[in-house]
Short mmCIF file of C-alpha atoms in Angstrom, two decimals:
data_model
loop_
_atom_site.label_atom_id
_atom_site.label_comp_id
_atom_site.label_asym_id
_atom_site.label_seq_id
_atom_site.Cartn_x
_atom_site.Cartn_y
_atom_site.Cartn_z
CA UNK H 1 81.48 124.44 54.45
CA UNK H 2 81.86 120.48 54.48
CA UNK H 3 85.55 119.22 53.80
CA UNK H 4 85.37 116.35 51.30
CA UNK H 5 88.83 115.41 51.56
CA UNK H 6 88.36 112.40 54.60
CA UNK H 7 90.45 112.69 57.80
CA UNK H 8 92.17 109.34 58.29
CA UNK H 9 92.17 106.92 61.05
CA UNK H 10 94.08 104.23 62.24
CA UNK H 11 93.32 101.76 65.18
CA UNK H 12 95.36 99.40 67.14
CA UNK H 13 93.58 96.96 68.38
CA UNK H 14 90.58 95.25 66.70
CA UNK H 15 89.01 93.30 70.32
CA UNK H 16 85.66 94.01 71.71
CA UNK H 17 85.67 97.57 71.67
CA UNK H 18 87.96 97.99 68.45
CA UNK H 19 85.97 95.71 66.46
CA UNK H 20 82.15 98.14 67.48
CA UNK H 21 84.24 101.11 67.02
CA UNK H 22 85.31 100.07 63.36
CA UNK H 23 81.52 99.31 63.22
CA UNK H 24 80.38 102.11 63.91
CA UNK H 25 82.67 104.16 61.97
CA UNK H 26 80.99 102.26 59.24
CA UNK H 27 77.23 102.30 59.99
CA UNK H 28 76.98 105.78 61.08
CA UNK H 29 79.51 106.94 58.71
CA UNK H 30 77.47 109.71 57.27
CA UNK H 31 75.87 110.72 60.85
CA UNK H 32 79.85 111.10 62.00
CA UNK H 33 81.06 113.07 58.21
CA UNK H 34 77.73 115.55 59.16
CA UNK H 35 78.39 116.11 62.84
CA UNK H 36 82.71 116.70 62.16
CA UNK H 37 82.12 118.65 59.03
CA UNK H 38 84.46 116.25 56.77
CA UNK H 39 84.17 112.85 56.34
CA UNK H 40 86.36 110.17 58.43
CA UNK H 41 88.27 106.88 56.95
CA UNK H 42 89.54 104.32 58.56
CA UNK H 43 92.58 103.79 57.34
CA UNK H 44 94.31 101.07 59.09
CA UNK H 45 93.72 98.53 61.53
CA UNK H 46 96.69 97.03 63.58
CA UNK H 47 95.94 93.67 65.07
CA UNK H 48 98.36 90.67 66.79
CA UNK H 49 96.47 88.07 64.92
CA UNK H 50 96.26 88.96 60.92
CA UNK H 51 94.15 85.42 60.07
CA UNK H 52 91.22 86.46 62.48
CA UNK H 53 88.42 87.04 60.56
CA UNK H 54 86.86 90.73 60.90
CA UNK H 55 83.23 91.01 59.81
CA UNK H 56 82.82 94.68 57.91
CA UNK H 57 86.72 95.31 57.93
CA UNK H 58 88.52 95.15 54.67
CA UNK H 59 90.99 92.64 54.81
CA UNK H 60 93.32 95.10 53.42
CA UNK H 61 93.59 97.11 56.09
CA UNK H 62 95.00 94.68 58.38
CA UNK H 63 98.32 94.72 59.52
CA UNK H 64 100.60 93.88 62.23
CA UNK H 65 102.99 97.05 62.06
CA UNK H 66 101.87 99.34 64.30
CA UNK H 67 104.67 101.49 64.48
CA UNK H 68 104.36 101.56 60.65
CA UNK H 69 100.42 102.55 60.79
CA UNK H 70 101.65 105.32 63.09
CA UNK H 71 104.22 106.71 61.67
CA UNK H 72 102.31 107.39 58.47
CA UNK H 73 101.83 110.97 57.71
CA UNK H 74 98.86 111.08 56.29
CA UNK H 75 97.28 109.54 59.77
CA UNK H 76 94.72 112.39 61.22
CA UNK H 77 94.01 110.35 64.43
CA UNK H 78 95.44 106.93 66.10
CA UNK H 79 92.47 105.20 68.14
CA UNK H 80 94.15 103.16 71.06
CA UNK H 81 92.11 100.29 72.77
CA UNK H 82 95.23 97.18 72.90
CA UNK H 83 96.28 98.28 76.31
CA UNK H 84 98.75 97.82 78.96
CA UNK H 85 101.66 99.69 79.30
CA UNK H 86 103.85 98.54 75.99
CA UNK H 87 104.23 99.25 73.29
CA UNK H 88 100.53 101.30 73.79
CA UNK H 89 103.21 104.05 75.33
CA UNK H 90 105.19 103.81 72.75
CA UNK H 91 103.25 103.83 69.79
CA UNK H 92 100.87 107.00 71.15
CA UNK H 93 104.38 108.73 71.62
CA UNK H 94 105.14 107.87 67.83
CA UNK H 95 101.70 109.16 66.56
CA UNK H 96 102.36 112.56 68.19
CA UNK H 97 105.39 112.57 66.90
CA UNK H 98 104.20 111.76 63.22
CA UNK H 99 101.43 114.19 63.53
CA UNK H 100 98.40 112.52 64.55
CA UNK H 101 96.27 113.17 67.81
CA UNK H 102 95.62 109.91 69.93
CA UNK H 103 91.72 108.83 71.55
CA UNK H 104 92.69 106.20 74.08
CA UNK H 105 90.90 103.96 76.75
CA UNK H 106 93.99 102.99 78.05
CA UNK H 107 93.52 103.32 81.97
CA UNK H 108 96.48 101.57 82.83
CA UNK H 109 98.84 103.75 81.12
CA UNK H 110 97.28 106.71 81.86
CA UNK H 111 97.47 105.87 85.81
CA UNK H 112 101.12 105.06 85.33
CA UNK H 113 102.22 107.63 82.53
CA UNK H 114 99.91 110.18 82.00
CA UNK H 115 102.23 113.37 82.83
CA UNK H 116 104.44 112.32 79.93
CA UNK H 117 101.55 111.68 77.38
CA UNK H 118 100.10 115.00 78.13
CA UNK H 119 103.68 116.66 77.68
CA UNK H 120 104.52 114.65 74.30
CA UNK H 121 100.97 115.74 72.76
CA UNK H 122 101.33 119.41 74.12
CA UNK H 123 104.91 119.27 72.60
CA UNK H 124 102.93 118.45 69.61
CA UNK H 125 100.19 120.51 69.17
CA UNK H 126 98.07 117.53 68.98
CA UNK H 127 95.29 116.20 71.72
CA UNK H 128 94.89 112.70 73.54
CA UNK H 129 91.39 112.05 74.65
CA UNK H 130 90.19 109.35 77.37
CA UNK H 131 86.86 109.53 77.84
CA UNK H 132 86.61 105.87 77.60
CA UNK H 133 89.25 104.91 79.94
CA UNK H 134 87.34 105.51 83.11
CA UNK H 135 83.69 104.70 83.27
CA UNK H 136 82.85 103.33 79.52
CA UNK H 137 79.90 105.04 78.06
CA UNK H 138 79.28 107.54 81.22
CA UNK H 139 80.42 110.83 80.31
CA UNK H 140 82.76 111.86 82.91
CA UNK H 141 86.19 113.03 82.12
CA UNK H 142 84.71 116.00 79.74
CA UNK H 143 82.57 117.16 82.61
CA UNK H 144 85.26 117.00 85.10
CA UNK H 145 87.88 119.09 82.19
CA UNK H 146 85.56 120.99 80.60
CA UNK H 147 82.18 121.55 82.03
CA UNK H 148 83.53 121.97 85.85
CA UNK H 149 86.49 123.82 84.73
CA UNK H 150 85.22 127.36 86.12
CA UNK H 151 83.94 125.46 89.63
CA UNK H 152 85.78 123.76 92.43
CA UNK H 153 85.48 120.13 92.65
CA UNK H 154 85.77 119.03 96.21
CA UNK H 155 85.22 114.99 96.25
CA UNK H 156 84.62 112.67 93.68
CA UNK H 157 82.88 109.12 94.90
CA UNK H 158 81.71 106.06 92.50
CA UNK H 159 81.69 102.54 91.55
CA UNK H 160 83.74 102.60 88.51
CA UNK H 161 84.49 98.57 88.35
CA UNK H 162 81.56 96.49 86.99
CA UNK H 163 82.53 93.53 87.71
CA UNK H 164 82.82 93.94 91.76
CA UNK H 165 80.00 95.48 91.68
CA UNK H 166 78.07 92.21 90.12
CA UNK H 167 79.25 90.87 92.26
CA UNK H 168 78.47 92.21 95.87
CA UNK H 169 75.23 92.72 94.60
CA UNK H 170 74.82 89.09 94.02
CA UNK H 171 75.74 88.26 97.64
CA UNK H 172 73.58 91.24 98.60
CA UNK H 173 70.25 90.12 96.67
CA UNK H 174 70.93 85.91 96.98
CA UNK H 175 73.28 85.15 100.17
CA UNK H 176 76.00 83.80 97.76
CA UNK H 177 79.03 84.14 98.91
CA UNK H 178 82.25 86.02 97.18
CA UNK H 179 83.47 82.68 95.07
CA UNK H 180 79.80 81.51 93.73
CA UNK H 181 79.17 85.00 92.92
CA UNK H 182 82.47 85.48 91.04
CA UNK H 183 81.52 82.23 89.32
CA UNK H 184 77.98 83.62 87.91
CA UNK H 185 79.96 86.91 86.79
CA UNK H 186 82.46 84.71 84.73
CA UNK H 187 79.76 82.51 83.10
CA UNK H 188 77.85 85.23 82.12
CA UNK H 189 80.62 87.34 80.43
CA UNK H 190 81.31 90.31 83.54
CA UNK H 191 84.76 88.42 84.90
CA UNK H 192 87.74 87.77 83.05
CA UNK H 193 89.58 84.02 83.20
CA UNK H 194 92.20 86.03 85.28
CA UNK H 195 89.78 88.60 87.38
CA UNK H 196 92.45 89.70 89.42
CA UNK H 197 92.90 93.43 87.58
CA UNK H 198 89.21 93.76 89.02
CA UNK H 199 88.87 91.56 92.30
CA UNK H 200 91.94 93.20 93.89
CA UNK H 201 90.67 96.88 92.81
CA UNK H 202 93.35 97.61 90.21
CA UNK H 203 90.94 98.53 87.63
CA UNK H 204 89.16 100.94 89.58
CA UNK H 205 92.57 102.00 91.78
CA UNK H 206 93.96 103.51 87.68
CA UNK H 207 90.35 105.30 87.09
CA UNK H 208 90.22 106.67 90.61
CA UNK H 209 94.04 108.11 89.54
CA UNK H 210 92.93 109.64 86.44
CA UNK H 211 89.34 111.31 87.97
CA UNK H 212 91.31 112.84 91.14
CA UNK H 213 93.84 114.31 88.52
CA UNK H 214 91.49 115.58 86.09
CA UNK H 215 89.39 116.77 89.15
CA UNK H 216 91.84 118.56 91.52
CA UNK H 217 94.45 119.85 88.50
CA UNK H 218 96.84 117.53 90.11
CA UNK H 219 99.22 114.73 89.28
CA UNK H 220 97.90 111.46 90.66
CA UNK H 221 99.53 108.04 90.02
CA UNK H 222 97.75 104.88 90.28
CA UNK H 223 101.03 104.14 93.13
CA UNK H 224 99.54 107.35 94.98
CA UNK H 225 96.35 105.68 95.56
CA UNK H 226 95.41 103.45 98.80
CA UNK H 227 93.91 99.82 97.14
CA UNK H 228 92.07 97.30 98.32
CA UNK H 229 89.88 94.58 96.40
CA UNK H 230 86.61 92.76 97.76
CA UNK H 231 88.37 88.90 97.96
CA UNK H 232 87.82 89.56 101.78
CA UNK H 233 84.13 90.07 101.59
CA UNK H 234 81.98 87.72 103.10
CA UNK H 235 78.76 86.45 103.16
CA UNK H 236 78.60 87.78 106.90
CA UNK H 237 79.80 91.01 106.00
CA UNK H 238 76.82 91.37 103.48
CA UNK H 239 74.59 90.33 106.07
CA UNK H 240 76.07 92.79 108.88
CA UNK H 241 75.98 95.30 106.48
CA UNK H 242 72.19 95.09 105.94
CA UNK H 243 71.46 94.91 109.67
CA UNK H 244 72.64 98.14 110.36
CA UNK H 245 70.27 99.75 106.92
CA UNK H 246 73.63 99.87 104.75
CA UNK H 247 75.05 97.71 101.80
CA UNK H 248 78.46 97.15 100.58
CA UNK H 249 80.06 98.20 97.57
CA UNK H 250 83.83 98.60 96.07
CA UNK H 251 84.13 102.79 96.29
CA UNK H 252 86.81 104.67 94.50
CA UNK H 253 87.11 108.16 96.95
CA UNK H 254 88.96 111.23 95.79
CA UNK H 255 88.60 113.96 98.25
CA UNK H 256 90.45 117.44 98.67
CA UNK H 257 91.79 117.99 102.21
CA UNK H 258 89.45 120.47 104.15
CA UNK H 259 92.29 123.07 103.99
CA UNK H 260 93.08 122.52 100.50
CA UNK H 261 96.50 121.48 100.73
CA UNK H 262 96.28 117.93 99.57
CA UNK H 263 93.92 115.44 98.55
CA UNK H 264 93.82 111.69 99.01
CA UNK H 265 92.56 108.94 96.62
CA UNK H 266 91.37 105.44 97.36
CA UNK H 267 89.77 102.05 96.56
CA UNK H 268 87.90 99.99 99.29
CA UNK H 269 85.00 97.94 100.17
CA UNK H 270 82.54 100.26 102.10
CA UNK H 271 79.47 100.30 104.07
CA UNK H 272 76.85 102.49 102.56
CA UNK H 273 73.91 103.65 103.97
CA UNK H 274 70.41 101.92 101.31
CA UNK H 275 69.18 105.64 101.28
CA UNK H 276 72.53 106.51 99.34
CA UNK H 277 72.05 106.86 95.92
CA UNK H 278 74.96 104.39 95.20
CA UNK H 279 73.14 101.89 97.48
CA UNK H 280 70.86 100.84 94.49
CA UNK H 281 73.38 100.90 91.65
CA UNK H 282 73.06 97.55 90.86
CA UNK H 283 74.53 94.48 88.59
CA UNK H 284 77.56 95.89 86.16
CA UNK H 285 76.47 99.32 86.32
CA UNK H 286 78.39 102.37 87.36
CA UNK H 287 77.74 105.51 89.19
CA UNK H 288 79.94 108.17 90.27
CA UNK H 289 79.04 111.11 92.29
CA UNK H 290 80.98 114.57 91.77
CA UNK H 291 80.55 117.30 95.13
CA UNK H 292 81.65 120.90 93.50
CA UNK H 293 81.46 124.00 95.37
CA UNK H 294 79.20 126.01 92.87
CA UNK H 295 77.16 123.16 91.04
CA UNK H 296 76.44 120.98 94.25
CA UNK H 297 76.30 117.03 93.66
CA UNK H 298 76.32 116.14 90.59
CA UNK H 299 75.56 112.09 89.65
CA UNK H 300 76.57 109.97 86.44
CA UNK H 301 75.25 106.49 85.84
CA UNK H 302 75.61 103.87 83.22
CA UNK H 303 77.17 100.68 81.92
CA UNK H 304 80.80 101.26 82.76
CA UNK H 305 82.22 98.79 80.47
CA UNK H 306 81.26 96.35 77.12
CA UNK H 307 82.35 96.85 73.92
CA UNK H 308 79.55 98.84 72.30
CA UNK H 309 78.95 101.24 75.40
CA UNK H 310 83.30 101.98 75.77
CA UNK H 311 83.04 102.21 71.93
CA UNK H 312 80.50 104.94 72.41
CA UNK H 313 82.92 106.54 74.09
CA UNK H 314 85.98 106.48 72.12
CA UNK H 315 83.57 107.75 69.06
CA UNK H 316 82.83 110.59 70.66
CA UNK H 317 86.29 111.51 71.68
CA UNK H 318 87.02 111.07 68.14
CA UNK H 319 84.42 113.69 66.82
CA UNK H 320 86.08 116.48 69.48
CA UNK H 321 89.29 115.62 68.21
CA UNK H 322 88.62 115.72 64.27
CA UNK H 323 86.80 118.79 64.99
CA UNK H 324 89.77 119.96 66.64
CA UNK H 325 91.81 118.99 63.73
CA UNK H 326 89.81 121.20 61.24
CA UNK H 327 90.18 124.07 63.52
CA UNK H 328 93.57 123.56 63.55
CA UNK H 329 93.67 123.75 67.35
CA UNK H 330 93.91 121.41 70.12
CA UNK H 331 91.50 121.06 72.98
CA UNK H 332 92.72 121.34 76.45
CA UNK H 333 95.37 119.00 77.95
CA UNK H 334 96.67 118.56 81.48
CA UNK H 335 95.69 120.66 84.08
CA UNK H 336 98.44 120.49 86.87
CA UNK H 337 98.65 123.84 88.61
CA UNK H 338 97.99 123.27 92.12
CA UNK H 339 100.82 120.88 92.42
CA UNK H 340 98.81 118.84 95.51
CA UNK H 341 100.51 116.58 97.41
CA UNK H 342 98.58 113.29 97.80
CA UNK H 343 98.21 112.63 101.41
CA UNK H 344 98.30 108.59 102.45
CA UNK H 345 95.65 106.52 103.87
CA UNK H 346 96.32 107.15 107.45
CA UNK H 347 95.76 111.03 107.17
CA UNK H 348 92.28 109.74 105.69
CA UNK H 349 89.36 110.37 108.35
CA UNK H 350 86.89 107.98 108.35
CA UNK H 351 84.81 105.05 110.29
CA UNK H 352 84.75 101.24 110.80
CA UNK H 353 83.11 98.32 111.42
CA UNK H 354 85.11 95.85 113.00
CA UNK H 355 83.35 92.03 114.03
CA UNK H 356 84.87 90.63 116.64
CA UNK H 357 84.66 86.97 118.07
CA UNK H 358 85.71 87.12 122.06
CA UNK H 359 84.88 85.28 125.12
CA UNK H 360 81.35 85.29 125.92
CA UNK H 361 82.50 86.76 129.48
CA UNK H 362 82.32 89.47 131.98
CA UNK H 363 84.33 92.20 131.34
CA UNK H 364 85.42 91.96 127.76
CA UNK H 365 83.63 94.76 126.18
CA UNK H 366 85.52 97.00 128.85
CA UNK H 367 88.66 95.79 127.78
CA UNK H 368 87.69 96.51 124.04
CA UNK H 369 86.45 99.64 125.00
CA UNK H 370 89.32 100.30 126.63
CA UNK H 371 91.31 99.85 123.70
CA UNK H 372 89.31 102.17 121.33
CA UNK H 373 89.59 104.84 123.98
CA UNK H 374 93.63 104.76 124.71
CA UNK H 375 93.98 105.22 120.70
CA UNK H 376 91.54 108.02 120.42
CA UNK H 377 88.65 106.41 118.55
CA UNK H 378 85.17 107.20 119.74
CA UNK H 379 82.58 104.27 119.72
CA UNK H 380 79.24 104.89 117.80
CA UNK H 381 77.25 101.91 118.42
CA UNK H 382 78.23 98.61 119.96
CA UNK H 383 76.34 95.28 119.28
CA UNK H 384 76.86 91.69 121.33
CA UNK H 385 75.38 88.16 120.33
CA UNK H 386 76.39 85.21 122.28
CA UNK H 387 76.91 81.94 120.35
CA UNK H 388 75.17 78.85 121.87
CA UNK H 389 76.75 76.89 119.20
CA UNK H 390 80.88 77.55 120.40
CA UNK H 391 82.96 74.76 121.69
CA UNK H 392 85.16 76.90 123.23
CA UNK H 393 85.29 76.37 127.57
CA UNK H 394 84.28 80.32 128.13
CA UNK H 395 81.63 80.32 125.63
CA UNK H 396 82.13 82.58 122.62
CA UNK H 397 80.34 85.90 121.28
CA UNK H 398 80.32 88.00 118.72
CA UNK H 399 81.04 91.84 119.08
CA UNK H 400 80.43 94.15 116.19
CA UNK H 401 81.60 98.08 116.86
CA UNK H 402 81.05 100.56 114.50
CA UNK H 403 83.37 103.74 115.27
CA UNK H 404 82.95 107.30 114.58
CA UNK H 405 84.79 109.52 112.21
CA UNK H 406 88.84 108.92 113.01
CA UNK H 407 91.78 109.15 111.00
CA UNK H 408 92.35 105.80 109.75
CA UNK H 409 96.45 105.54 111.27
CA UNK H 410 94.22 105.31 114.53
CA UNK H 411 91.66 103.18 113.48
CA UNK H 412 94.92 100.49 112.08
CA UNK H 413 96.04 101.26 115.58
CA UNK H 414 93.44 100.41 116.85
CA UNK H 415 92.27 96.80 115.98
CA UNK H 416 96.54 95.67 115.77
CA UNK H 417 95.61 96.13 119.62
CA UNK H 418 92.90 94.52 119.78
CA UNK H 419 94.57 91.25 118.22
CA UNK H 420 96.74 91.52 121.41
CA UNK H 421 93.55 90.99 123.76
CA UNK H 422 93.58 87.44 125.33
CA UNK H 423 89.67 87.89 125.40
CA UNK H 424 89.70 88.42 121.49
CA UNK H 425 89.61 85.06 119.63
CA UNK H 426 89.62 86.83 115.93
CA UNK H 427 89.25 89.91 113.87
CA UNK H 428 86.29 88.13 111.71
CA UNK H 429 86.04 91.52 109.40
CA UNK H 430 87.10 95.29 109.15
CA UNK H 431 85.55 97.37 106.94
CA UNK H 432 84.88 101.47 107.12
CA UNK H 433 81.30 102.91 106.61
CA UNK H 434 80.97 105.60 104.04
CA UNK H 435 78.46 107.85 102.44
CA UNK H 436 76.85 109.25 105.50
#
């Protein structure tokens, strides 16, 4: 039996991806009322900048008290999309208070503050949904809650940031290197002014937080996870990369320990093999590969960001939710039993590639070996190129070494030693090789 009387909604924010879902509230307003079972009304709409003109948004339900929207009773559900940490905490801790559920694609503040989110809405009764917050339109955190709830997850592995991955896959396809590409993904819309949050892996360090939670029923902050951006990436790395069959891409890694007593979580540049799946995950897409013990690998691709594609997202968080709200029950929250400790990056086992420029003489790739061997790193393959071009009196060469499996304390260990070599003029790049 269809409810006439509508469930309310109010949304803070009214940017890109407030502004397409108030849209789409609109325009598919009947296709929502049929698929909840009562119809939905947007009820307010808290903004920073009242003058702004919103096409298809009634003036009058503009306003810039948020804590007022939210602490109306008659709100149903509060739609979050301003971001950051304040007053977004704040505010979603008000609307549980005041009765309403929250739908959120607030990755920041769910990396930083999740475990007290979860606890005010359980406190509650009500539900906070995120699909949006970690891969825009790609359906990921319901699979990982819901759908893989009765399996083991063992390692979750994507490109959740589509920015980076523009842009190594303009150096990869053209030869430009890291600043022209960053230059073509601002002008066309992918970069921010300030790209920083996405550059230096931020972004994708919060999402990798909230997927190893969700995925190992753990408590992961965006602090507990290892981060590194791709401002470091080179033209030369590209081209490395593709001589040995492999490409490079910005990875977030969750992985439970092979005992089962920890996991680890990570953002890097990595070397992956071009008969990986990721390997051809190109432009602002994003991809992200679950391994669970029953179901096997499972993949999810898509445009990870945009307005209309995170809207898509937060919409159908909202339709759970209001559903939820006419059954007068709450879908699940946090999942937190196994209590995992999160392990830090030099526990992690994995391999490098390390470039090297030495002397172009005898005997230096026996002192290098030398090295790898006295920290317990096994050489893979080793590859040598003398450079006719150097000015220096010995000549100069470059020595690329790609390592097998090692934890990476030893692998650190490893090439601070090799700085030390009088035969080593530079460390031109390190980066670990992934995916294999």
């Amino acid at each position: 039996m269809m409810r006439t009387r509508p469930l309310k909604v109010a949304l803070l924010g009214c940017g890109v991806v407030g502004s397409e879902v108030a849209r789409i509230m609109t325009t598919h307003a009947d296709d929502l009322t049929a698929r909840i079972g009562a119809p939905v009304e947007l009820a307010g709409v808290a903004v920073r900048r009242p003058s702004k003109v919103r096409e298809g948004i009634d003036p009058a339900l503009i306003t810039t008290d948020a804590t007022a929207l939210v602490k109306r009773g008659d709100i149903d559900v509060v739609i979050e999309v301003i971001g950051g940490i304040e007053p977004a905490r704040t505010l979603i801790r008000t609307a549980f208070e005041h009765g309403a559920s929250v739908v959120s694609a607030n990755k920041a503040l769910l990396a930083e503050d999740g475990a007290s989110l979860h606890a005010a809405a359980e406190q509650h009764g009500r539900d906070l949904y995120y699909e949006a917050a970690v891969a825009g339109a790609i359906p990921l955190v319901r699979p990982l809650r819901e759908s893989l709830a009765g399996d083991k997850v063992n390692r979750v592995l994507g490109i959740v940031n589509g920015t980076t991955n523009f842009i190594l896959d303009k150096m990869d396809t053209s030869g430009a290197g890291y600043s022209e590409a960053l230059d073509e993904a601002t002008a066309l819309g992918y970069a921010e002014a300030d790209p920083t949050a996405d550059v230096e892996g931020f972004d994708a360090a919060a999402k990798a937080a909230i997927l190893a939670g969700i995925a190992f029923h753990t408590r992961v902050r965006i602090g507990d996870v290892h981060r590194e951006g791709i401002t470091e990436v080179t033209a030369a790395d590209i081209a490395s990369a593709r001589r040995m069959g492999c490409t490079v891409k910005l990875l977030a890694i969750c992985e439970r320990a092979a005992d089962g007593r920890s996991v680890t979580a990570r953002v890097h540049p990595a070397m992956i093999p071009l008969s990986h799946p990721l390997a051809s995950v190109r432009e602002a897409y994003n991809a992200v590969f679950v391994e669970a013990e029953a179901a096997g690998q499972l993949m999810f691709y898509g445009p990870g960001a945009g307005g209309a594609p995170t809207a898509s997202a937060v919409l159908g968080d909202l339709v759970a939710v209001c559903r939820n709200k006419l059954n007068e029950a709450p879908g699940p929250g946090e999942s937190a039993y196994t209590r995992l400790p999160v392990s830090p990056m030099g526990d992690v086992v994995t391999r490098y590639h390390i470039s090297l420029d030495v002397a172009d003489k005898p005997g230096v790739l026996a002192q290098v070996a030398t090295v790898f061997a006295e920290q317990g790193v096994s050489i893979d393959t080793v590859r040598q190129q003398s450079r006719p071009d150097s000015q220096e009196p010995d000549g100069e060469a470059s020595l690329v070494v790609v390592t097998h499996r090692a934890p990476d304390a030893a692998l650190s260990g490893t090439v601070e030693a090799l700085r030390k070599l009088d035969t080593v003029r530079g460390v031109a790049s390190i980066m670990r090789v992934e995916g294999e």
